[in-house]
Short mmCIF file of C-alpha atoms and ligand atoms in Angstrom, two decimals:
data_model
loop_
_atom_site.label_atom_id
_atom_site.label_comp_id
_atom_site.label_asym_id
_atom_site.label_seq_id
_atom_site.Cartn_x
_atom_site.Cartn_y
_atom_site.Cartn_z
CA MET A 1072 210.80 -147.00 -74.19
CA ALA A 1073 210.35 -144.17 -71.71
CA ALA A 1074 211.19 -145.01 -68.13
CA GLN A 1075 208.21 -145.43 -65.80
CA PRO A 1076 208.34 -144.20 -62.18
CA ILE A 1077 207.66 -147.17 -59.94
CA THR A 1078 208.38 -145.92 -56.49
CA SER A 1079 209.13 -142.82 -54.51
CA PHE A 1080 211.12 -142.21 -51.36
CA LYS A 1081 209.45 -140.77 -48.30
CA GLY A 1082 211.25 -138.16 -46.28
CA GLU A 1083 211.03 -137.21 -42.62
CA VAL A 1084 210.73 -133.46 -42.63
CA PRO A 1085 212.61 -131.84 -39.74
CA ALA A 1086 210.95 -128.82 -38.17
CA ALA A 1087 212.16 -125.51 -39.59
CA ASP A 1088 214.82 -124.07 -37.36
CA ALA A 1089 215.52 -120.44 -38.03
CA SER A 1090 216.89 -119.86 -34.55
CA ARG A 1091 220.27 -121.50 -35.15
CA PHE A 1092 220.85 -119.16 -38.08
CA HIS A 1093 219.31 -116.05 -36.58
CA ILE A 1094 221.67 -113.07 -36.60
CA ALA A 1095 221.64 -111.14 -33.35
CA LYS A 1096 221.36 -107.37 -33.44
CA GLU A 1097 224.92 -106.85 -32.20
CA SER A 1098 226.31 -109.04 -35.01
CA MET A 1099 224.17 -107.63 -37.79
CA ALA A 1100 226.01 -105.88 -40.60
CA THR A 1101 224.72 -102.92 -42.53
CA ILE A 1102 224.12 -104.19 -46.06
CA VAL A 1103 225.42 -101.78 -48.68
CA ILE A 1104 224.44 -102.64 -52.25
CA PHE A 1105 226.46 -100.98 -55.02
CA GLY A 1106 224.47 -100.97 -58.27
CA ALA A 1107 221.21 -100.80 -56.33
CA THR A 1108 219.09 -99.52 -59.23
CA GLY A 1109 220.14 -102.46 -61.44
CA ASP A 1110 218.30 -105.63 -62.25
CA LEU A 1111 219.93 -107.91 -59.71
CA ALA A 1112 219.05 -105.74 -56.70
CA GLY A 1113 215.33 -105.56 -57.53
CA ARG A 1114 214.91 -109.10 -58.80
CA LYS A 1115 217.05 -111.05 -56.37
CA LEU A 1116 218.81 -109.17 -53.57
CA ILE A 1117 216.01 -107.10 -52.02
CA PRO A 1118 213.52 -110.02 -52.26
CA ALA A 1119 216.12 -112.28 -50.62
CA ILE A 1120 216.71 -109.83 -47.77
CA TYR A 1121 212.96 -109.39 -47.37
CA ASN A 1122 212.44 -113.15 -47.10
CA LEU A 1123 215.27 -113.52 -44.59
CA TRP A 1124 213.82 -110.67 -42.56
CA THR A 1125 210.23 -111.98 -42.58
CA GLY A 1126 211.56 -115.51 -41.99
CA GLY A 1127 213.06 -114.42 -38.67
CA PHE A 1128 216.72 -114.79 -39.67
CA LEU A 1129 217.57 -111.10 -39.27
CA PRO A 1130 216.97 -108.68 -36.40
CA GLU A 1131 213.98 -106.39 -36.64
CA ARG A 1132 215.98 -103.23 -37.20
CA ILE A 1133 218.36 -103.58 -40.11
CA ALA A 1134 219.78 -101.17 -42.67
CA VAL A 1135 220.03 -101.87 -46.37
CA VAL A 1136 221.67 -98.99 -48.17
CA GLY A 1137 221.29 -98.84 -51.94
CA VAL A 1138 224.14 -97.03 -53.68
CA ALA A 1139 223.90 -96.06 -57.35
CA ARG A 1140 224.89 -93.25 -59.66
CA ARG A 1141 221.50 -91.73 -60.35
CA ASP A 1142 220.02 -89.08 -58.08
CA LYS A 1143 216.84 -90.45 -56.62
CA PRO A 1144 214.73 -89.46 -53.63
CA GLU A 1145 214.85 -92.14 -50.94
CA ASN A 1146 211.08 -92.55 -51.05
CA GLU A 1147 211.15 -93.27 -54.73
CA PHE A 1148 213.79 -95.97 -54.18
CA ARG A 1149 211.69 -97.46 -51.39
CA SER A 1150 208.60 -97.60 -53.55
CA ASP A 1151 210.62 -99.12 -56.43
CA MET A 1152 211.72 -101.83 -54.02
CA CYS A 1153 208.10 -102.42 -52.94
CA GLU A 1154 207.19 -102.92 -56.58
CA ALA A 1155 210.14 -105.26 -57.00
CA LEU A 1156 208.97 -107.31 -54.01
CA LYS A 1157 205.49 -107.59 -55.49
CA LYS A 1158 206.90 -108.91 -58.75
CA PHE A 1159 209.87 -110.97 -57.71
CA SER A 1160 209.64 -112.12 -54.10
CA ARG A 1161 208.77 -115.81 -53.85
CA THR A 1162 206.55 -114.98 -50.88
CA GLY A 1163 205.23 -111.70 -52.31
CA HIS A 1164 204.08 -109.15 -49.79
CA GLY A 1165 200.51 -108.61 -50.94
CA ASP A 1166 200.02 -104.93 -50.50
CA ASP A 1167 201.88 -101.74 -49.72
CA ASP A 1168 200.88 -101.87 -46.03
CA ALA A 1169 202.82 -105.10 -45.62
CA CYS A 1170 205.79 -103.62 -47.42
CA THR A 1171 206.00 -100.42 -45.35
CA PRO A 1172 207.58 -101.90 -42.20
CA PHE A 1173 210.25 -103.58 -44.31
CA VAL A 1174 211.13 -100.66 -46.55
CA SER A 1175 211.68 -98.39 -43.57
CA ASN A 1176 214.93 -100.41 -43.31
CA ILE A 1177 215.97 -99.31 -46.81
CA PHE A 1178 218.02 -96.20 -47.63
CA TYR A 1179 219.39 -94.70 -50.81
CA HIS A 1180 222.63 -92.87 -51.45
CA ALA A 1181 223.64 -91.46 -54.85
CA LEU A 1182 227.34 -91.88 -55.61
CA ASN A 1183 229.42 -91.73 -58.73
CA PHE A 1184 231.46 -94.73 -57.70
CA THR A 1185 233.92 -94.30 -60.56
CA SER A 1186 235.43 -91.22 -58.88
CA GLU A 1187 236.89 -91.22 -55.39
CA ASP A 1188 235.37 -87.90 -54.31
CA GLY A 1189 232.05 -89.08 -52.96
CA TYR A 1190 233.32 -91.90 -50.73
CA GLY A 1191 233.80 -89.60 -47.72
CA GLY A 1192 230.14 -88.62 -48.02
CA LEU A 1193 229.15 -92.28 -48.19
CA ALA A 1194 231.18 -93.04 -45.04
CA GLN A 1195 229.38 -90.28 -43.17
CA ARG A 1196 225.97 -91.35 -44.45
CA LEU A 1197 226.54 -94.98 -43.39
CA ALA A 1198 227.69 -93.87 -39.93
CA ASP A 1199 224.57 -91.68 -39.56
CA ILE A 1200 222.24 -94.47 -40.62
CA GLU A 1201 223.93 -96.92 -38.24
CA LYS A 1202 223.61 -94.47 -35.37
CA GLN A 1203 219.96 -93.87 -36.12
CA ARG A 1204 219.22 -97.60 -36.43
CA GLY A 1205 221.30 -98.58 -33.40
CA LEU A 1206 223.52 -100.85 -35.53
CA PRO A 1207 227.08 -101.70 -34.50
CA GLY A 1208 228.85 -100.74 -37.78
CA HIS A 1209 229.73 -104.16 -39.24
CA ARG A 1210 229.44 -103.97 -43.01
CA LEU A 1211 228.49 -106.27 -45.85
CA TYR A 1212 229.24 -104.54 -49.13
CA TYR A 1213 227.56 -106.18 -52.11
CA LEU A 1214 229.05 -105.32 -55.50
CA ALA A 1215 226.22 -105.72 -58.01
CA THR A 1216 227.73 -103.32 -60.53
CA ALA A 1217 229.36 -104.00 -63.89
CA SER A 1218 232.54 -105.97 -63.24
CA GLU A 1219 234.90 -103.22 -64.46
CA PHE A 1220 234.11 -101.26 -61.27
CA PHE A 1221 234.86 -104.01 -58.73
CA ALA A 1222 238.53 -103.22 -58.10
CA HIS A 1223 238.04 -99.46 -58.04
CA ILE A 1224 235.15 -99.59 -55.55
CA ILE A 1225 237.09 -101.86 -53.20
CA GLN A 1226 240.18 -99.66 -53.44
CA CYS A 1227 238.12 -96.54 -52.65
CA LEU A 1228 236.42 -98.28 -49.71
CA GLY A 1229 239.86 -99.31 -48.47
CA ARG A 1230 241.42 -95.88 -48.77
CA GLY A 1231 238.32 -94.34 -47.16
CA ARG A 1232 238.84 -96.67 -44.15
CA MET A 1233 235.45 -98.22 -44.73
CA ILE A 1234 236.90 -101.74 -44.74
CA HIS A 1235 238.14 -102.87 -41.36
CA PRO A 1236 241.04 -105.33 -41.31
CA ASP A 1237 240.28 -109.02 -40.86
CA GLY A 1238 240.09 -109.79 -37.14
CA ASP A 1239 239.02 -106.26 -36.17
CA ALA A 1240 236.12 -105.95 -33.73
CA LEU A 1241 234.13 -104.35 -36.54
CA ARG A 1242 233.75 -106.78 -39.42
CA SER A 1243 233.79 -105.85 -43.10
CA ARG A 1244 233.00 -108.31 -45.86
CA VAL A 1245 232.52 -107.87 -49.59
CA VAL A 1246 230.33 -109.99 -51.85
CA ILE A 1247 231.45 -109.85 -55.47
CA GLU A 1248 229.14 -110.82 -58.31
CA LYS A 1249 230.20 -112.61 -61.44
CA PRO A 1250 231.81 -112.28 -63.90
CA PHE A 1251 234.97 -112.30 -61.81
CA GLY A 1252 237.38 -111.27 -64.58
CA HIS A 1253 237.19 -111.85 -68.29
CA ASP A 1254 239.96 -114.42 -68.63
CA LEU A 1255 242.71 -115.93 -66.49
CA ALA A 1256 244.99 -112.87 -66.60
CA SER A 1257 242.25 -110.38 -65.66
CA ALA A 1258 240.97 -112.64 -62.85
CA GLN A 1259 244.50 -112.90 -61.43
CA GLU A 1260 244.89 -109.14 -61.60
CA LEU A 1261 241.52 -108.54 -59.95
CA ASN A 1262 242.38 -111.01 -57.19
CA SER A 1263 245.64 -109.25 -56.45
CA GLN A 1264 244.04 -105.79 -56.49
CA ILE A 1265 241.37 -106.90 -54.04
CA ARG A 1266 243.72 -108.78 -51.76
CA ALA A 1267 245.85 -105.68 -51.43
CA VAL A 1268 242.87 -104.19 -49.56
CA MET A 1269 241.35 -107.12 -47.70
CA ALA A 1270 241.98 -110.71 -46.61
CA GLU A 1271 240.65 -113.71 -48.53
CA ASP A 1272 238.33 -114.52 -45.58
CA GLN A 1273 236.57 -111.21 -46.12
CA ILE A 1274 235.89 -111.84 -49.82
CA PHE A 1275 232.76 -113.68 -50.91
CA ARG A 1276 232.80 -114.41 -54.68
CA ILE A 1277 229.26 -115.44 -55.38
CA ASP A 1278 227.98 -118.10 -57.75
CA HIS A 1279 224.26 -118.36 -57.11
CA TYR A 1280 224.22 -122.00 -58.25
CA LEU A 1281 225.98 -122.96 -55.04
CA GLY A 1282 223.04 -121.59 -53.05
CA LYS A 1283 220.49 -123.78 -54.82
CA GLU A 1284 219.05 -126.41 -52.48
CA THR A 1285 219.47 -129.23 -54.94
CA VAL A 1286 223.11 -128.39 -55.60
CA GLN A 1287 223.81 -128.70 -51.89
CA ASN A 1288 221.80 -131.89 -51.97
CA ILE A 1289 224.38 -133.47 -54.29
CA LEU A 1290 226.79 -133.35 -51.35
CA ALA A 1291 224.17 -134.84 -49.04
CA PHE A 1292 223.44 -137.58 -51.55
CA ARG A 1293 227.06 -138.46 -52.21
CA PHE A 1294 228.49 -138.22 -48.72
CA GLY A 1295 225.45 -138.93 -46.52
CA ASN A 1296 224.74 -142.36 -48.05
CA SER A 1297 226.93 -145.39 -48.36
CA ILE A 1298 225.54 -147.15 -51.41
CA PHE A 1299 226.20 -144.68 -54.23
CA GLU A 1300 229.61 -143.21 -53.54
CA PRO A 1301 231.56 -146.45 -54.20
CA LEU A 1302 230.19 -146.34 -57.76
CA PHE A 1303 231.30 -142.80 -58.53
CA ASN A 1304 234.49 -143.62 -60.45
CA GLN A 1305 235.94 -144.73 -63.76
CA LYS A 1306 235.21 -148.37 -63.08
CA TYR A 1307 231.45 -147.90 -63.19
CA VAL A 1308 230.74 -144.54 -64.82
CA ASP A 1309 230.66 -144.28 -68.61
CA HIS A 1310 230.32 -140.50 -68.73
CA VAL A 1311 228.74 -137.54 -66.95
CA GLN A 1312 226.47 -134.99 -68.65
CA ILE A 1313 226.04 -131.53 -67.18
CA THR A 1314 223.35 -129.46 -68.88
CA VAL A 1315 222.36 -125.87 -68.19
CA ALA A 1316 219.74 -125.26 -70.89
CA GLU A 1317 217.63 -122.14 -71.12
CA THR A 1318 214.66 -121.18 -73.26
CA VAL A 1319 215.24 -117.45 -72.87
CA GLY A 1320 217.38 -115.33 -75.18
CA MET A 1321 218.60 -111.84 -74.40
CA GLU A 1322 215.31 -110.89 -72.67
CA GLY A 1323 215.42 -107.52 -74.43
CA ARG A 1324 217.99 -106.17 -71.96
CA ARG A 1325 221.06 -108.37 -71.79
CA GLY A 1326 222.44 -108.15 -75.33
CA GLU A 1327 225.18 -105.65 -74.63
CA PHE A 1328 226.53 -107.52 -71.61
CA TYR A 1329 226.14 -110.92 -73.23
CA ASP A 1330 227.83 -110.00 -76.48
CA LYS A 1331 231.04 -109.24 -74.57
CA THR A 1332 230.64 -112.40 -72.52
CA GLY A 1333 229.23 -115.43 -74.36
CA ALA A 1334 228.00 -118.74 -73.00
CA LEU A 1335 231.41 -120.03 -71.95
CA ARG A 1336 232.15 -117.08 -69.67
CA ASP A 1337 228.54 -116.55 -68.58
CA VAL A 1338 227.70 -120.08 -67.46
CA VAL A 1339 230.54 -122.59 -67.98
CA GLN A 1340 233.31 -120.71 -66.14
CA ASN A 1341 231.19 -120.55 -63.00
CA HIS A 1342 227.94 -122.55 -62.74
CA ALA A 1343 228.83 -125.56 -64.90
CA LEU A 1344 232.38 -125.98 -63.58
CA GLN A 1345 231.15 -125.58 -60.01
CA LEU A 1346 228.64 -128.38 -60.64
CA LEU A 1347 231.42 -130.49 -62.13
CA SER A 1348 233.66 -129.96 -59.13
CA ILE A 1349 230.88 -130.84 -56.67
CA VAL A 1350 229.88 -134.01 -58.45
CA ALA A 1351 233.48 -135.17 -58.90
CA MET A 1352 235.23 -134.08 -55.69
CA GLU A 1353 236.55 -136.34 -52.94
CA PRO A 1354 234.75 -136.20 -49.59
CA PRO A 1355 236.21 -133.35 -47.53
CA ALA A 1356 237.31 -134.26 -44.00
CA THR A 1357 234.85 -131.67 -42.67
CA PHE A 1358 232.11 -129.73 -44.38
CA ASN A 1359 233.81 -126.41 -43.87
CA ALA A 1360 234.97 -123.66 -46.19
CA LYS A 1361 238.62 -124.58 -46.39
CA GLU A 1362 238.36 -128.32 -46.82
CA THR A 1363 235.38 -128.26 -49.16
CA ARG A 1364 237.03 -125.71 -51.42
CA ASP A 1365 240.38 -127.54 -51.29
CA GLU A 1366 238.66 -130.64 -52.68
CA LYS A 1367 236.81 -128.70 -55.39
CA LEU A 1368 240.04 -127.01 -56.37
CA LYS A 1369 241.82 -130.36 -56.80
CA VAL A 1370 239.16 -131.38 -59.32
CA LEU A 1371 239.42 -128.15 -61.30
CA ASN A 1372 243.21 -128.37 -61.30
CA SER A 1373 242.96 -131.90 -62.72
CA VAL A 1374 240.74 -130.95 -65.65
CA ASP A 1375 242.45 -131.56 -68.97
CA LEU A 1376 241.44 -130.20 -72.33
CA PRO A 1377 241.67 -133.07 -74.81
CA ASP A 1378 244.35 -133.12 -77.51
CA GLY A 1379 243.19 -133.21 -81.10
CA PRO A 1380 241.15 -130.88 -83.28
CA VAL A 1381 238.98 -128.58 -81.20
CA GLY A 1382 235.82 -129.53 -83.14
CA GLU A 1383 236.09 -133.02 -81.63
CA TRP A 1384 235.80 -131.79 -78.06
CA ALA A 1385 234.26 -128.29 -78.11
CA VAL A 1386 231.36 -126.84 -80.07
CA ARG A 1387 230.21 -123.24 -80.15
CA GLY A 1388 226.83 -122.21 -81.48
CA GLN A 1389 224.70 -119.12 -82.02
CA TYR A 1390 220.92 -119.02 -82.43
CA THR A 1391 219.36 -117.78 -85.61
CA GLU A 1392 215.88 -116.33 -85.89
CA GLY A 1393 212.88 -118.59 -85.48
CA PRO A 1394 209.11 -118.20 -85.67
CA GLY A 1395 208.36 -115.08 -83.60
CA ILE A 1396 211.92 -115.06 -82.19
CA LYS A 1397 214.65 -112.58 -83.05
CA GLY A 1398 217.93 -114.05 -84.17
CA TYR A 1399 220.85 -113.32 -81.85
CA LEU A 1400 222.38 -110.87 -84.33
CA SER A 1401 219.19 -108.75 -84.28
CA GLU A 1402 219.07 -108.50 -80.47
CA ASP A 1403 219.54 -105.02 -78.97
CA GLY A 1404 223.13 -104.35 -78.02
CA VAL A 1405 224.55 -107.20 -80.16
CA ALA A 1406 227.03 -106.40 -82.95
CA PRO A 1407 225.49 -107.33 -86.32
CA ASP A 1408 228.54 -109.44 -87.22
CA SER A 1409 229.05 -110.89 -83.72
CA THR A 1410 230.57 -114.36 -83.40
CA THR A 1411 229.80 -114.58 -79.66
CA GLU A 1412 228.54 -118.05 -78.74
CA THR A 1413 225.08 -118.44 -77.24
CA TYR A 1414 225.70 -122.18 -76.94
CA ALA A 1415 228.75 -124.11 -75.83
CA ALA A 1416 229.37 -127.83 -75.47
CA LEU A 1417 232.60 -129.38 -74.19
CA ARG A 1418 234.03 -132.81 -73.56
CA LEU A 1419 236.51 -132.58 -70.69
CA TYR A 1420 238.47 -135.12 -68.68
CA ILE A 1421 239.49 -135.11 -65.03
CA ASP A 1422 242.93 -136.59 -64.88
CA ASN A 1423 242.91 -138.26 -61.47
CA TRP A 1424 242.64 -141.85 -60.20
CA ARG A 1425 238.92 -141.67 -59.67
CA TRP A 1426 237.92 -140.22 -63.03
CA ALA A 1427 240.70 -140.88 -65.56
CA GLY A 1428 239.21 -141.55 -68.99
CA VAL A 1429 235.62 -140.63 -68.08
CA PRO A 1430 234.23 -137.92 -70.39
CA PHE A 1431 232.52 -135.03 -68.61
CA LEU A 1432 230.18 -133.49 -71.16
CA ILE A 1433 229.06 -129.96 -70.45
CA ARG A 1434 226.58 -127.97 -72.50
CA THR A 1435 224.73 -124.74 -72.04
CA GLY A 1436 222.77 -122.48 -74.31
CA LYS A 1437 220.11 -119.84 -74.78
CA GLN A 1438 216.90 -120.30 -76.82
CA LEU A 1439 217.03 -124.08 -76.44
CA LYS A 1440 214.07 -126.41 -76.45
CA ALA A 1441 213.53 -126.66 -72.70
CA ARG A 1442 214.69 -125.05 -69.48
CA MET A 1443 216.62 -127.75 -67.73
CA THR A 1444 219.61 -127.89 -65.43
CA GLU A 1445 220.74 -131.37 -64.51
CA ILE A 1446 223.69 -133.62 -63.93
CA ALA A 1447 223.32 -137.12 -65.30
CA ILE A 1448 225.72 -139.88 -64.27
CA GLN A 1449 225.59 -142.45 -67.02
CA PHE A 1450 226.78 -145.82 -65.72
CA LYS A 1451 228.35 -148.54 -67.86
CA GLN A 1452 226.45 -151.55 -69.11
CA PRO A 1453 226.88 -154.73 -67.04
CA PRO A 1454 230.16 -156.53 -67.85
CA THR A 1455 228.32 -159.46 -69.37
CA HIS A 1456 224.87 -159.78 -70.81
CA TYR A 1457 223.21 -162.67 -69.01
CA PHE A 1458 220.00 -162.48 -71.09
CA LYS A 1459 221.52 -162.34 -74.53
CA ARG A 1460 220.81 -165.99 -75.35
CA LEU A 1461 217.13 -165.25 -74.82
CA GLY A 1462 217.43 -162.57 -77.50
CA VAL A 1463 216.68 -159.86 -74.92
CA GLU A 1464 218.05 -156.40 -75.60
CA LEU A 1465 219.58 -154.44 -72.76
CA PRO A 1466 217.95 -151.05 -72.31
CA GLN A 1467 220.07 -147.98 -71.62
CA ALA A 1468 222.43 -148.61 -68.69
CA ASN A 1469 221.61 -147.15 -65.27
CA THR A 1470 221.43 -143.40 -65.13
CA LEU A 1471 221.45 -141.31 -61.98
CA VAL A 1472 220.09 -137.82 -62.52
CA PHE A 1473 220.35 -134.82 -60.23
CA ARG A 1474 217.72 -132.45 -61.59
CA ILE A 1475 218.36 -128.94 -60.39
CA GLN A 1476 215.80 -127.09 -62.51
CA PRO A 1477 212.89 -126.75 -63.08
CA ASP A 1478 211.53 -129.54 -60.84
CA GLU A 1479 214.18 -130.47 -58.30
CA ALA A 1480 214.59 -134.22 -58.12
CA ILE A 1481 216.97 -137.16 -58.02
CA SER A 1482 216.15 -140.22 -60.06
CA LEU A 1483 217.81 -143.53 -60.74
CA SER A 1484 216.88 -145.64 -63.72
CA PHE A 1485 217.32 -149.41 -63.80
CA SER A 1486 216.08 -152.34 -65.82
CA ALA A 1487 213.03 -154.32 -64.77
CA LYS A 1488 211.00 -157.13 -66.25
CA PRO A 1489 207.52 -156.00 -67.23
CA PRO A 1490 204.75 -158.44 -66.24
CA GLY A 1491 203.98 -161.26 -68.65
CA MET A 1492 205.21 -164.65 -69.85
CA ASP A 1493 207.75 -163.08 -72.13
CA PHE A 1494 211.09 -162.03 -70.70
CA GLN A 1495 211.98 -158.49 -71.68
CA LEU A 1496 213.79 -155.63 -69.95
CA GLN A 1497 212.39 -152.18 -69.60
CA PRO A 1498 213.90 -149.09 -67.95
CA VAL A 1499 212.06 -147.86 -64.85
CA ASP A 1500 212.83 -145.01 -62.45
CA MET A 1501 213.19 -144.57 -58.72
CA ASP A 1502 212.22 -140.98 -58.24
CA PHE A 1503 212.77 -138.59 -55.37
CA ASN A 1504 211.04 -135.29 -55.94
CA TYR A 1505 212.11 -132.52 -53.62
CA GLY A 1506 208.78 -130.65 -53.67
CA ARG A 1507 206.58 -133.73 -53.22
CA THR A 1508 208.66 -135.19 -50.39
CA PHE A 1509 209.33 -132.12 -48.33
CA GLN A 1510 206.24 -130.12 -49.32
CA ARG A 1511 207.94 -126.94 -48.41
CA GLU A 1512 208.77 -124.02 -50.65
CA LEU A 1513 212.46 -123.90 -51.43
CA SER A 1514 214.26 -120.74 -50.45
CA GLU A 1515 215.98 -118.81 -53.20
CA ALA A 1516 219.71 -119.31 -53.71
CA TYR A 1517 220.38 -115.66 -52.86
CA GLU A 1518 218.68 -116.02 -49.46
CA ARG A 1519 220.97 -118.81 -48.45
CA LEU A 1520 224.08 -117.09 -49.77
CA LEU A 1521 223.32 -113.68 -48.27
CA LEU A 1522 222.71 -115.26 -44.90
CA ASP A 1523 225.97 -117.21 -45.16
CA ALA A 1524 227.88 -114.04 -46.09
CA LEU A 1525 226.34 -112.21 -43.13
CA ARG A 1526 227.36 -115.11 -40.87
CA GLY A 1527 230.84 -115.26 -42.38
CA ASP A 1528 230.54 -118.79 -43.80
CA SER A 1529 232.26 -118.92 -47.19
CA THR A 1530 231.82 -122.65 -47.88
CA LEU A 1531 229.38 -121.93 -50.71
CA PHE A 1532 231.45 -119.12 -52.24
CA MET A 1533 234.33 -119.38 -54.67
CA ARG A 1534 237.87 -118.93 -53.44
CA SER A 1535 240.42 -117.06 -55.56
CA ASP A 1536 242.30 -120.20 -56.59
CA GLU A 1537 239.08 -121.94 -57.68
CA VAL A 1538 238.11 -118.98 -59.84
CA GLU A 1539 241.55 -118.86 -61.43
CA SER A 1540 241.59 -122.59 -62.05
CA ALA A 1541 238.19 -122.37 -63.78
CA TRP A 1542 239.52 -119.51 -65.92
CA ARG A 1543 242.52 -121.62 -66.87
CA ILE A 1544 240.12 -124.15 -68.41
CA VAL A 1545 237.90 -121.56 -70.08
CA SER A 1546 240.77 -119.46 -71.39
CA GLY A 1547 242.22 -122.68 -72.88
CA VAL A 1548 238.95 -123.29 -74.73
CA HIS A 1549 238.87 -119.69 -75.99
CA GLU A 1550 242.41 -120.09 -77.22
CA ALA A 1551 241.50 -123.31 -79.05
CA TRP A 1552 238.42 -121.61 -80.51
CA LYS A 1553 240.17 -118.59 -81.91
CA ASP A 1554 240.11 -119.81 -85.51
CA GLN A 1555 236.93 -121.81 -85.12
CA GLY A 1556 233.66 -120.56 -86.63
CA VAL A 1557 230.38 -120.53 -84.78
CA GLU A 1558 227.71 -123.11 -85.71
CA LEU A 1559 224.19 -121.79 -86.18
CA TYR A 1560 221.15 -123.39 -84.54
CA ARG A 1561 217.42 -122.72 -84.65
CA PRO A 1562 215.68 -121.49 -81.49
CA GLY A 1563 213.62 -124.21 -79.83
CA THR A 1564 216.09 -126.98 -80.74
CA TRP A 1565 218.83 -128.61 -78.63
CA GLY A 1566 221.59 -126.60 -80.29
CA PRO A 1567 223.99 -127.35 -83.14
CA SER A 1568 224.05 -130.95 -84.39
CA ALA A 1569 227.87 -130.84 -84.21
CA ALA A 1570 227.48 -131.34 -80.44
CA ASN A 1571 226.46 -134.95 -81.15
CA ASN A 1572 230.07 -135.66 -82.19
CA LEU A 1573 231.21 -135.03 -78.63
CA ILE A 1574 229.16 -137.91 -77.29
CA ASP A 1575 229.29 -140.46 -80.08
CA THR A 1576 231.83 -142.72 -78.37
CA CYS A 1577 229.77 -142.78 -75.14
CA GLU A 1578 226.94 -144.98 -73.93
CA GLY A 1579 223.69 -143.29 -74.99
CA LYS A 1580 223.11 -139.82 -76.32
CA TRP A 1581 222.55 -136.32 -75.01
CA ARG A 1582 219.52 -136.39 -72.76
CA ASN A 1583 217.04 -134.22 -74.68
CA PRO A 1584 213.62 -134.49 -73.09
C1 BG6 B 621 223.37 -116.20 -64.74
C2 BG6 B 621 223.68 -115.92 -66.17
O1 BG6 B 621 224.56 -116.26 -63.98
O2 BG6 B 621 222.69 -117.42 -64.62
C3 BG6 B 621 222.41 -115.91 -67.00
O3 BG6 B 621 224.32 -114.65 -66.29
C4 BG6 B 621 221.63 -117.18 -66.79
O4 BG6 B 621 222.69 -115.74 -68.38
C5 BG6 B 621 221.46 -117.45 -65.29
O5 BG6 B 621 220.37 -117.00 -67.39
C6 BG6 B 621 220.84 -118.81 -65.06
O6 BG6 B 621 220.50 -118.90 -63.70
P1 BG6 B 621 219.27 -119.78 -63.27
O7 BG6 B 621 219.29 -119.74 -61.78
O8 BG6 B 621 218.05 -119.16 -63.87
O9 BG6 B 621 219.53 -121.13 -63.84
#
């Protein structure tokens, strides 16, 4: 029987306090976006900067310099960004009049960033803009290009003296998008190339999941309350399910990138393993970058791939065509005989005292039945069944769910007796819904992360050792998969049925709403 909500928590909503996070003019960095004509800049980065600016977090005069290969008049770039704001900003900006004051902060510089020649021109242009805007010359470079350019761009910025050493009066930081490498060896190489130019403290490897409010709320829930944390261990937890399910496919534009990447690299290496490390980590002594990331790293380093045939612990799938939906192999940019996975499911173990023997089930996929990102902690059944002599069946054991998307919530299911003379047990839910309780629009992950990068707080960014540890796991799965075929699944389903084998020794099933 479906669980019924019976209660909801009420929250005290603290007044918004932008002032503590406001960046003063003398600390404000010029934001330089490489790959500024690409999707990410228009959909996420410019809207995030706009919302930070209108929200009072940034000084009035800023400079955002878009760098891309194509020649483009600055005005055209500004009006493209206005259009992007109309479509993608969570606050929108209504009309062009409202956009004008903001886009006067935006500049465009054409640069073939694969050659070194133009970097001198870029240095001069940035210095001119900073002089004109009265900005001090701190820099935040944002690499939103294809990943093969990351090392080269950073090396050219270094040789062109556009990156100041760590500790210099003028600060330089670089935000690097995913994918950070293609496997363990390439990630290690990229890390060493970058660190030859700048210090780890200046590098911000972004995973936008870490900027999501409800992901941060997992830390608040675990370490800001006393009643749940004692239960987070192998004594009480049967298994943990981490699902990142999407209903979209290649969206007509991502086939080429995705076919070289696949679900494991695209989502498991970063988002899913970051969620796993947050839900499983020990409490850090302080919520700061070093200690938080040390604890997450310990979890990743303890992840074991199970022994035994790979089909028993890892499943790879690819969507076929469905009514009105192109099959993966017919998507633009996808090789007609591609075996790239659009779905991946894994059963992993964390070999430490807290979690030994507890399966962590991860799955992600495109063209699935529902868009849903959640972590479900499935607790064990009670050690003895007090009601069994009455012939009463136990419902599913307690489940604690952190729902990250689409409706952010935390819920806990437990058994209750429905009214009546008969004694039965029925699952009910305690539900905390973020939107209903706080009645405030959530900021976008990129807003939070850009502000943190501007302020120099790397707690919610991935450190080099974390990235490499996650690649160790993913490269191990790729290795195990090398002779394994891909299972087909129909769009609008929950993926290949073979994934059910991963959970069949656990309490309950995959949570498929
Ligand atoms: C990105 C992946 O990192 O995350 C995409 O490249 C995926 O394939 C996206 O769609 C999911 O992010 P969100 O925030 O929509 O869950």
